[in-house]
Tab-separated table of C-alpha atoms in Angstrom:
chain	number	residue	atom	x	y	z
F	1428	ARG	CA	-5.444	1.301	-5.600
F	1429	THR	CA	-7.605	5.143	-7.433
F	1430	HIS	CA	-6.748	6.146	-4.039
F	1431	ALA	CA	-6.563	10.322	-4.867
F	1432	ARG	CA	-8.252	10.881	-2.272
F	1433	ASN	CA	-10.803	14.111	-2.498
F	1434	SER	CA	-11.906	14.925	0.884
F	1435	TYR	CA	-9.652	16.642	3.513
F	1436	SER	CA	-11.993	15.429	6.814
F	1437	VAL	CA	-9.484	13.206	8.206
F	1438	PRO	CA	-11.878	10.085	8.894
F	1439	GLU	CA	-12.232	6.672	10.862
F	1440	ARG	CA	-12.665	4.719	7.171
F	1441	LYS	CA	-11.440	5.207	3.503
F	1442	THR	CA	-12.958	7.786	1.017
F	1443	GLN	CA	-13.957	7.100	-2.173
F	1444	SER	CA	-11.153	7.511	-4.051
F	1445	LYS	CA	-9.526	4.084	-4.145
F	1446	GLN	CA	-12.871	3.110	-6.458
F	1447	GLY	CA	-10.494	1.977	-9.661
F	1448	ARG	CA	-6.958	-0.679	-9.528
F	1449	LEU	CA	-4.316	0.899	-9.869
F	1450	THR	CA	-2.282	1.905	-13.467
F	1451	VAL	CA	1.056	0.948	-15.245
F	1452	SER	CA	2.368	2.965	-17.881
F	1453	LYS	CA	5.753	4.768	-18.665
F	1454	VAL	CA	5.594	8.769	-17.183
F	1455	VAL	CA	7.163	10.255	-19.902
F	1456	ASN	CA	4.113	12.633	-20.784
F	1457	SER	CA	5.183	16.656	-20.391
F	1458	SER	CA	2.969	16.946	-19.059
F	1459	TRP	CA	3.599	15.635	-16.523
F	1460	GLN	CA	6.987	16.365	-15.697
F	1461	MET	CA	6.302	19.883	-15.437
F	1462	ALA	CA	3.979	18.755	-12.886
F	1463	VAL	CA	7.306	18.086	-11.747
F	1464	MET	CA	8.255	21.270	-12.152
F	1465	ARG	CA	6.394	23.702	-10.960
F	1466	ILE	CA	5.533	20.867	-7.526
F	1467	CYS	CA	9.603	21.744	-6.848
F	1468	ARG	CA	9.961	24.911	-7.069
F	1469	SER	CA	7.059	25.906	-4.127
F	1470	SER	CA	9.001	23.313	-2.052
F	1471	LEU	CA	10.165	26.582	-0.512
F	1472	LEU	CA	6.318	28.134	0.276
F	1473	LEU	CA	5.696	24.625	1.445
F	1474	LEU	CA	8.584	25.434	4.212
F	1475	LEU	CA	6.470	28.402	5.128
F	1476	VAL	CA	3.851	26.734	5.603
F	1477	ASN	CA	4.727	23.752	7.963
F	1478	LYS	CA	6.513	26.280	10.252
F	1479	LEU	CA	3.212	28.530	10.290
F	1480	VAL	CA	0.437	25.347	11.227
F	1481	SER	CA	-0.060	23.605	13.941
F	1482	ALA	CA	2.407	20.528	14.190
F	1483	ARG	CA	0.871	16.686	15.946
F	1484	PRO	CA	1.146	16.619	19.860
F	1485	PRO	CA	4.654	15.286	21.561
F	1486	LEU	CA	5.004	11.497	22.318
F	1487	THR	CA	4.557	13.410	25.682
F	1488	ALA	CA	1.225	13.923	24.632
F	1489	CYS	CA	-0.111	11.709	21.857
F	1490	PRO	CA	-3.014	10.455	21.131
F	1491	PRO	CA	-4.060	6.544	22.589
F	1492	SER	CA	-1.454	5.291	19.169
F	1493	CYS	CA	2.129	7.072	19.283
F	1494	ALA	CA	4.708	5.718	16.472
F	1495	ASN	CA	6.901	3.502	18.237
F	1496	ASN	CA	9.525	2.555	15.794
F	1497	GLU	CA	11.226	4.052	12.659
F	1498	LEU	CA	9.072	3.380	10.050
F	1499	VAL	CA	5.875	4.338	11.689
F	1500	GLU	CA	8.111	7.577	12.504
F	1501	LEU	CA	7.877	7.489	9.110
F	1502	LEU	CA	4.282	6.998	7.478
F	1503	ASP	CA	3.006	9.054	10.542
F	1504	THR	CA	5.328	12.068	9.042
F	1505	PHE	CA	4.412	11.615	5.159
F	1506	CYS	CA	-0.014	11.496	6.163
F	1507	SER	CA	-0.198	7.584	5.168
F	1508	ASP	CA	-2.946	5.752	6.697
F	1509	LYS	CA	-0.153	2.055	7.300
F	1510	GLY	CA	0.908	4.984	9.779
F	1511	THR	CA	-1.441	5.778	13.686
F	1512	PHE	CA	-3.163	8.524	12.853
F	1513	TRP	CA	-4.316	8.997	9.658
F	1514	GLN	CA	-7.529	7.820	8.313
F	1515	SER	CA	-8.266	4.619	9.191
F	1516	LYS	CA	-5.719	4.323	11.107
F	1517	HIS	CA	-3.398	0.430	10.027
F	1518	HIS	CA	-0.800	0.410	11.388
F	1519	TYR	CA	0.690	-1.430	8.908
F	1520	GLY	CA	4.330	0.293	9.822
F	1521	SER	CA	4.405	-2.039	13.133
F	1522	ALA	CA	4.483	-4.851	11.286
F	1523	TYR	CA	6.817	-4.248	8.367
F	1524	HIS	CA	9.126	-2.933	10.653
F	1525	SER	CA	9.576	-5.812	12.428
F	1526	ILE	CA	9.970	-7.495	8.871
F	1527	PHE	CA	11.808	-5.830	7.147
F	1528	GLY	CA	13.345	-3.330	9.638
F	1529	SER	CA	17.306	-5.858	10.431
F	1530	ILE	CA	17.449	-6.166	5.914
F	1531	ARG	CA	16.377	-2.940	4.793
F	1532	GLU	CA	19.394	-1.676	4.022
F	1533	SER	CA	19.758	-5.441	2.013
F	1534	VAL	CA	16.598	-4.406	-0.540
F	1535	THR	CA	17.299	-3.137	-4.882
F	1536	SER	CA	13.279	-2.561	-5.594
F	1537	ILE	CA	9.277	-2.148	-4.458
F	1538	LEU	CA	7.138	-2.444	-5.658
F	1539	GLU	CA	3.653	-0.823	-4.344
F	1540	VAL	CA	0.288	-1.015	-6.237
F	1541	GLY	CA	-1.266	2.016	-5.436
F	1542	ILE	CA	0.231	6.027	-4.842
F	1543	GLY	CA	-2.609	6.640	-2.203
F	1544	GLU	CA	-3.601	10.502	-1.425
F	1545	ASP	CA	-1.505	12.720	-4.406
F	1546	THR	CA	1.223	13.392	-1.377
F	1547	ALA	CA	2.009	9.328	-2.098
F	1548	PRO	CA	2.268	10.008	1.713
F	1549	SER	CA	4.075	5.723	1.495
F	1550	VAL	CA	6.551	5.770	-1.212
F	1551	ALA	CA	7.530	8.927	0.428
F	1552	ALA	CA	8.404	6.607	3.089
F	1553	TRP	CA	10.020	3.960	1.486
F	1554	SER	CA	12.531	5.523	-0.718
F	1555	SER	CA	13.846	6.789	3.324
F	1556	TYR	CA	13.068	3.775	5.060
F	1557	PHE	CA	15.124	1.647	2.102
F	1558	PRO	CA	17.600	3.549	1.284
F	1559	ASN	CA	18.874	1.460	-0.904
F	1560	ALA	CA	16.400	0.475	-2.770
F	1561	HIS	CA	14.244	1.549	-6.257
F	1562	ILE	CA	10.503	2.505	-5.661
F	1563	TYR	CA	7.509	1.430	-8.043
F	1564	PRO	CA	5.010	3.401	-7.686
F	1565	ILE	CA	1.757	2.387	-10.079
F	1566	ASP	CA	-1.627	3.845	-10.092
F	1567	ILE	CA	-5.026	3.619	-11.667
F	1568	LYS	CA	-4.768	7.512	-12.099
F	1569	THR	CA	-4.450	9.431	-15.732
F	1570	THR	CA	-1.291	11.148	-16.741
F	1571	ARG	CA	-3.564	13.964	-16.947
F	1572	GLU	CA	-5.555	14.155	-14.024
F	1573	VAL	CA	-2.415	14.146	-11.596
F	1574	ALA	CA	-1.565	17.029	-13.753
F	1575	LYS	CA	-3.975	18.884	-13.678
F	1576	ARG	CA	-4.219	18.213	-9.643
F	1577	ALA	CA	-0.910	19.918	-8.846
F	1578	GLU	CA	-1.214	22.621	-10.915
F	1579	PRO	CA	-0.829	25.648	-8.542
F	1580	ASP	CA	-3.238	26.296	-6.033
F	1581	GLY	CA	-4.881	23.717	-7.311
F	1582	ALA	CA	-6.293	20.189	-5.595
F	1583	THR	CA	-2.946	19.138	-4.260
F	1584	ASP	CA	-1.329	22.259	-2.493
F	1585	LYS	CA	-4.874	22.534	-0.800
F	1586	LEU	CA	-4.354	18.717	-0.252
F	1587	VAL	CA	-0.623	19.296	1.326
F	1588	ARG	CA	-2.138	22.632	3.265
F	1589	HIS	CA	-4.644	20.317	5.042
F	1590	GLN	CA	-2.549	18.012	6.491
F	1591	ALA	CA	0.945	20.895	7.261
F	1592	LYS	CA	-1.932	21.008	9.573
F	1593	PHE	CA	-1.620	17.492	11.173
F	1594	GLY	CA	2.270	18.410	11.765
F	1595	CYS	CA	2.352	15.930	8.125
F	1596	GLU	CA	4.946	16.790	4.860
F	1597	TYR	CA	5.137	16.078	1.773
F	1598	ASN	CA	7.971	15.208	0.000
F	1599	ARG	CA	7.972	17.465	-3.734
F	1600	SER	CA	11.623	16.229	-4.762
F	1601	MET	CA	10.602	12.705	-4.041
F	1602	TRP	CA	9.347	12.414	-8.261
F	1603	LEU	CA	12.575	13.731	-9.061
F	1604	ASN	CA	14.589	11.238	-6.736
F	1605	PRO	CA	16.009	9.038	-9.210
F	1606	ARG	CA	15.473	5.943	-7.280
F	1607	VAL	CA	11.714	6.928	-7.390
F	1608	HIS	CA	10.134	5.166	-10.747
F	1609	LEU	CA	6.340	6.466	-11.112
F	1610	THR	CA	4.418	4.741	-13.593
F	1611	LEU	CA	0.552	6.412	-14.352
F	1612	ASP	CA	-2.444	5.245	-16.408
F	1613	THR	CA	-2.210	1.337	-15.438
F	1614	ASP	CA	-4.569	-0.897	-14.008
F	1615	ALA	CA	-3.369	-3.633	-11.572
F	1616	SER	CA	-5.686	-5.681	-12.112
F	1617	ASN	CA	-5.276	-5.424	-15.729
F	1618	PRO	CA	-2.664	-8.503	-17.140
F	1619	GLU	CA	-1.673	-6.508	-20.448
F	1620	GLN	CA	-2.153	-2.732	-18.221
F	1621	LEU	CA	0.702	-4.576	-15.413
F	1622	LYS	CA	2.904	-6.009	-17.947
F	1623	ARG	CA	3.669	-3.014	-20.765
F	1624	VAL	CA	5.260	-1.448	-17.711
F	1625	SER	CA	8.819	-0.869	-17.237
F	1626	LEU	CA	9.832	-3.196	-13.870
F	1627	PRO	CA	13.166	-4.743	-13.638
F	1628	ALA	CA	13.997	-8.730	-13.420
F	1629	THR	CA	13.309	-8.798	-10.656
F	1630	LEU	CA	11.783	-7.848	-7.681
F	1631	ASP	CA	12.461	-7.343	-3.104
F	1632	ILE	CA	8.963	-6.423	-1.935
F	1633	VAL	CA	5.373	-6.273	-3.503
F	1634	ILE	CA	2.870	-4.407	-2.231
F	1635	ASP	CA	-0.452	-4.094	-2.795
F	1636	ASP	CA	-2.920	-1.716	-1.962
F	1637	GLY	CA	-5.031	-1.125	-4.335
F	1638	SER	CA	-8.959	-1.210	-5.148
F	1639	HIS	CA	-8.668	-3.849	-1.667
F	1640	LEU	CA	-11.580	-6.204	-3.838
F	1641	PHE	CA	-10.216	-9.505	-3.893
F	1642	ARG	CA	-10.792	-10.764	-7.852
F	1643	ASP	CA	-8.000	-7.323	-8.467
F	1644	GLN	CA	-6.373	-8.435	-5.700
F	1645	GLU	CA	-6.192	-12.177	-6.986
F	1646	ALA	CA	-5.123	-10.762	-10.947
F	1647	THR	CA	-2.373	-8.869	-9.984
F	1648	LEU	CA	-0.729	-11.493	-7.438
F	1649	ALA	CA	-1.754	-14.318	-10.341
F	1650	THR	CA	0.505	-11.388	-12.900
F	1651	LEU	CA	2.963	-10.457	-10.225
F	1652	TRP	CA	4.222	-13.047	-8.485
F	1653	PRO	CA	6.623	-13.678	-10.655
F	1654	ARG	CA	7.996	-11.044	-10.713
F	1655	VAL	CA	8.782	-11.821	-7.262
F	1656	ARG	CA	12.580	-13.237	-6.188
F	1657	PRO	CA	13.469	-15.506	-3.848
F	1658	GLY	CA	12.895	-15.376	-1.186
F	1659	GLY	CA	10.750	-11.678	-1.818
F	1660	PHE	CA	7.447	-10.866	-0.118
F	1661	TYR	CA	4.440	-10.145	-1.299
F	1662	ILE	CA	1.620	-8.402	1.248
F	1663	VAL	CA	-1.656	-7.707	0.326
F	1664	GLU	CA	-2.925	-4.891	2.426
F	1665	ASP	CA	-6.639	-4.511	3.393
F	1666	MET	CA	-7.134	-7.659	3.619
F	1667	LEU	CA	-10.883	-7.591	5.860
F	1668	VAL	CA	-13.541	-5.124	3.553
F	1669	GLY	CA	-15.760	-6.523	2.389
F	1670	ALA	CA	-18.985	-4.126	1.306
F	1671	LEU	CA	-16.548	-1.239	0.231
F	1672	PRO	CA	-18.180	2.890	-0.308
F	1673	TRP	CA	-17.292	2.194	-3.826
F	1674	SER	CA	-18.212	-1.199	-3.915
F	1675	GLN	CA	-21.230	-2.290	-3.047
F	1676	ALA	CA	-20.834	-6.051	-4.169
F	1677	HIS	CA	-17.353	-6.286	-2.627
F	1678	ALA	CA	-20.158	-7.868	-0.179
F	1679	LEU	CA	-20.603	-10.669	-2.440
F	1680	GLN	CA	-16.734	-11.773	-2.795
F	1681	VAL	CA	-16.356	-11.539	0.736
F	1682	PRO	CA	-19.066	-12.495	2.843
F	1683	THR	CA	-19.901	-11.308	6.049
F	1684	ASN	CA	-21.523	-10.586	9.091
F	1685	ASN	CA	-20.292	-8.172	10.980
F	1686	THR	CA	-23.255	-5.381	13.096
F	1687	ALA	CA	-22.886	-3.326	15.560
F	1688	CYS	CA	-20.013	-1.464	13.214
F	1689	GLY	CA	-21.891	1.634	12.489
F	1690	HIS	CA	-19.590	3.489	9.190
F	1691	GLU	CA	-17.304	1.109	9.292
F	1692	CYS	CA	-19.477	-2.199	8.780
F	1693	PHE	CA	-16.780	-3.131	5.022
F	1694	PHE	CA	-14.694	-4.615	7.929
F	1695	PRO	CA	-15.433	-8.766	8.572
F	1696	GLN	CA	-14.848	-9.646	11.648
F	1697	ARG	CA	-13.617	-13.093	10.972
F	1698	ILE	CA	-10.902	-13.889	9.343
F	1699	ALA	CA	-12.002	-17.176	8.706
F	1700	GLU	CA	-15.008	-15.874	6.379
F	1701	HIS	CA	-11.989	-14.252	3.811
F	1702	PRO	CA	-11.402	-16.653	1.265
F	1703	PHE	CA	-6.362	-15.877	1.021
F	1704	MET	CA	-7.576	-17.520	5.021
F	1705	PHE	CA	-6.242	-21.100	3.472
F	1706	ASP	CA	-8.067	-23.154	4.325
F	1707	ARG	CA	-5.393	-26.184	4.728
F	1708	PHE	CA	-8.444	-28.998	6.274
F	1709	SER	CA	-11.393	-27.481	4.860
F	1710	TYR	CA	-12.575	-27.202	8.482
F	1711	GLU	CA	-15.455	-23.916	6.832
F	1712	LYS	CA	-16.607	-25.611	3.695
F	1713	GLY	CA	-16.391	-22.423	1.776
F	1714	PRO	CA	-13.510	-19.245	1.396
F	1715	SER	CA	-11.298	-20.716	0.697
F	1716	ALA	CA	-13.015	-23.396	-2.205
F	1717	SER	CA	-13.670	-20.371	-4.327
F	1718	LEU	CA	-9.554	-19.497	-4.735
F	1719	THR	CA	-7.831	-20.006	-8.085
F	1720	VAL	CA	-6.060	-22.523	-8.646
F	1721	PHE	CA	-3.605	-19.931	-8.951
F	1722	SER	CA	-3.690	-19.239	-5.396
F	1723	LYS	CA	-4.499	-22.547	-3.314
F	1724	LYS	CA	-1.116	-23.890	-5.369
F	1725	LEU	CA	0.640	-20.830	-3.735
F	1726	MET	CA	-0.667	-20.823	-0.664
F	1727	ARG	CA	0.494	-24.125	-0.420
F	1728	GLU	CA	4.403	-24.189	-1.809
F	1729	ASN	CA	5.389	-20.412	-0.344
F	1730	ASP	CA	5.192	-18.456	3.792
F	1731	TRP	CA	2.309	-17.231	3.857
F	1732	PHE	CA	1.174	-15.310	7.051
F	1733	TRP	CA	-1.706	-12.590	8.327
F	1734	VAL	CA	-1.109	-9.910	10.688
F	1735	VAL	CA	-3.260	-8.038	12.177
F	1736	THR	CA	-2.570	-4.557	13.883
F	1737	GLY	CA	-5.524	-2.794	14.609
F	1738	MET	CA	-9.226	-2.765	15.153
F	1739	HIS	CA	-12.650	-0.780	14.360
F	1740	ARG	CA	-16.391	-0.690	15.885
F	1741	GLY	CA	-18.046	-4.411	15.187
F	1742	GLY	CA	-15.264	-5.756	15.610
F	1743	GLY	CA	-13.729	-5.259	11.828
F	1744	LEU	CA	-9.791	-6.233	11.472
F	1745	ASP	CA	-7.180	-3.594	9.562
F	1746	CYS	CA	-5.278	-7.348	8.603
F	1747	SER	CA	-2.733	-8.278	5.553
F	1748	LEU	CA	-1.554	-10.972	4.412
F	1749	VAL	CA	1.671	-12.169	3.911
F	1750	ILE	CA	3.187	-14.289	1.639
F	1751	ARG	CA	7.063	-15.678	0.884
F	1752	LYS	CA	8.481	-16.542	-2.428
F	1753	LYS	CA	10.673	-20.527	-1.117
F	1754	GLY	CA	14.386	-19.262	-0.967
F	1755	PRO	CA	17.009	-17.640	0.726
F	1756	PRO	CA	16.164	-14.649	3.129
F	1757	LEU	CA	16.134	-11.602	2.200
F	1758	GLY	CA	20.022	-10.169	3.442
F	1759	ASN	CA	21.371	-13.188	3.985
F	1760	HIS	CA	22.491	-14.443	-0.169
F	1761	GLY	CA	25.659	-16.810	0.663
F	1762	LEU	CA	23.298	-18.743	2.699
F	1763	PRO	CA	23.243	-22.396	1.598
F	1764	GLU	CA	19.473	-23.776	0.620
F	1765	ARG	CA	18.537	-26.578	3.130
F	1766	GLY	CA	20.149	-29.586	2.295
F	1767	GLU	CA	22.873	-28.115	1.131
F	1768	GLY	CA	26.535	-28.468	3.328
F	1769	GLN	CA	23.774	-29.392	6.656
F	1770	GLY	CA	24.015	-32.844	7.721
């Protein structure tokens, strides 16, 4: 999930910035460290800018959809498209808060493929929402590219000023937070690059918001699934995307008959059209057959479900696949496994 969106309008679809597959090599480059320090020194300027620009309307005058839980509020605060109003407006926070809200303080690690825009809005949200978790963002962007964009009055500062007009904040200091471990220069669909990333032995939550290409998603899943702890979660976002603005050929991997959808035709209409809607009984006689043997086995042996949190023109849907690895629930490590101490 490349996620450096360079357009400063608020389109209803993801922009050309998501073109590659996220990256993973430890950021110890001195140019990146210098960029981080420049970011922090300009924090005071950011606060002044935020005071001068207009904010989002109050809840009494909010748009058709508004934040209704703490996670969505954070996502909206940092201009994440997982929230209610920015860019694709996926509303994923509604589902994630339902899943993680009661165990958020027990989560100790979360990895996300793709930081999105320069301001890394979801990283900022995770670091606040999961107060005891170490956050491991991975992106395909290069260290040199990020450092260049972070120069004073560069692309990142321009984006920050634009987002501030909508009441959004940029948590610049998060890059110095000892719980945030950014890795750049890594393609998460490349197993060799991904295996070089410095990660803990197990991860509580993995979120793939990468290229959205089906085969990339499968490759990343195969590499990272062994690191998910028993009872942990693996989430694949933006499942129902077919012909992407940055990869029209992807429609051949996830075919769709979506019509009457204007500029949003990269969203297929039917969940059943996607191979990851695992067809246990072969009703459709097609899509699931393209899954790898590894993916089929994983889907058969673990709990999984789709979350649908929004709709687009022509019936395209905002969907994530959630897979829970077999094991004791997060936050309930003392509970016995099935069959232990039970009558």
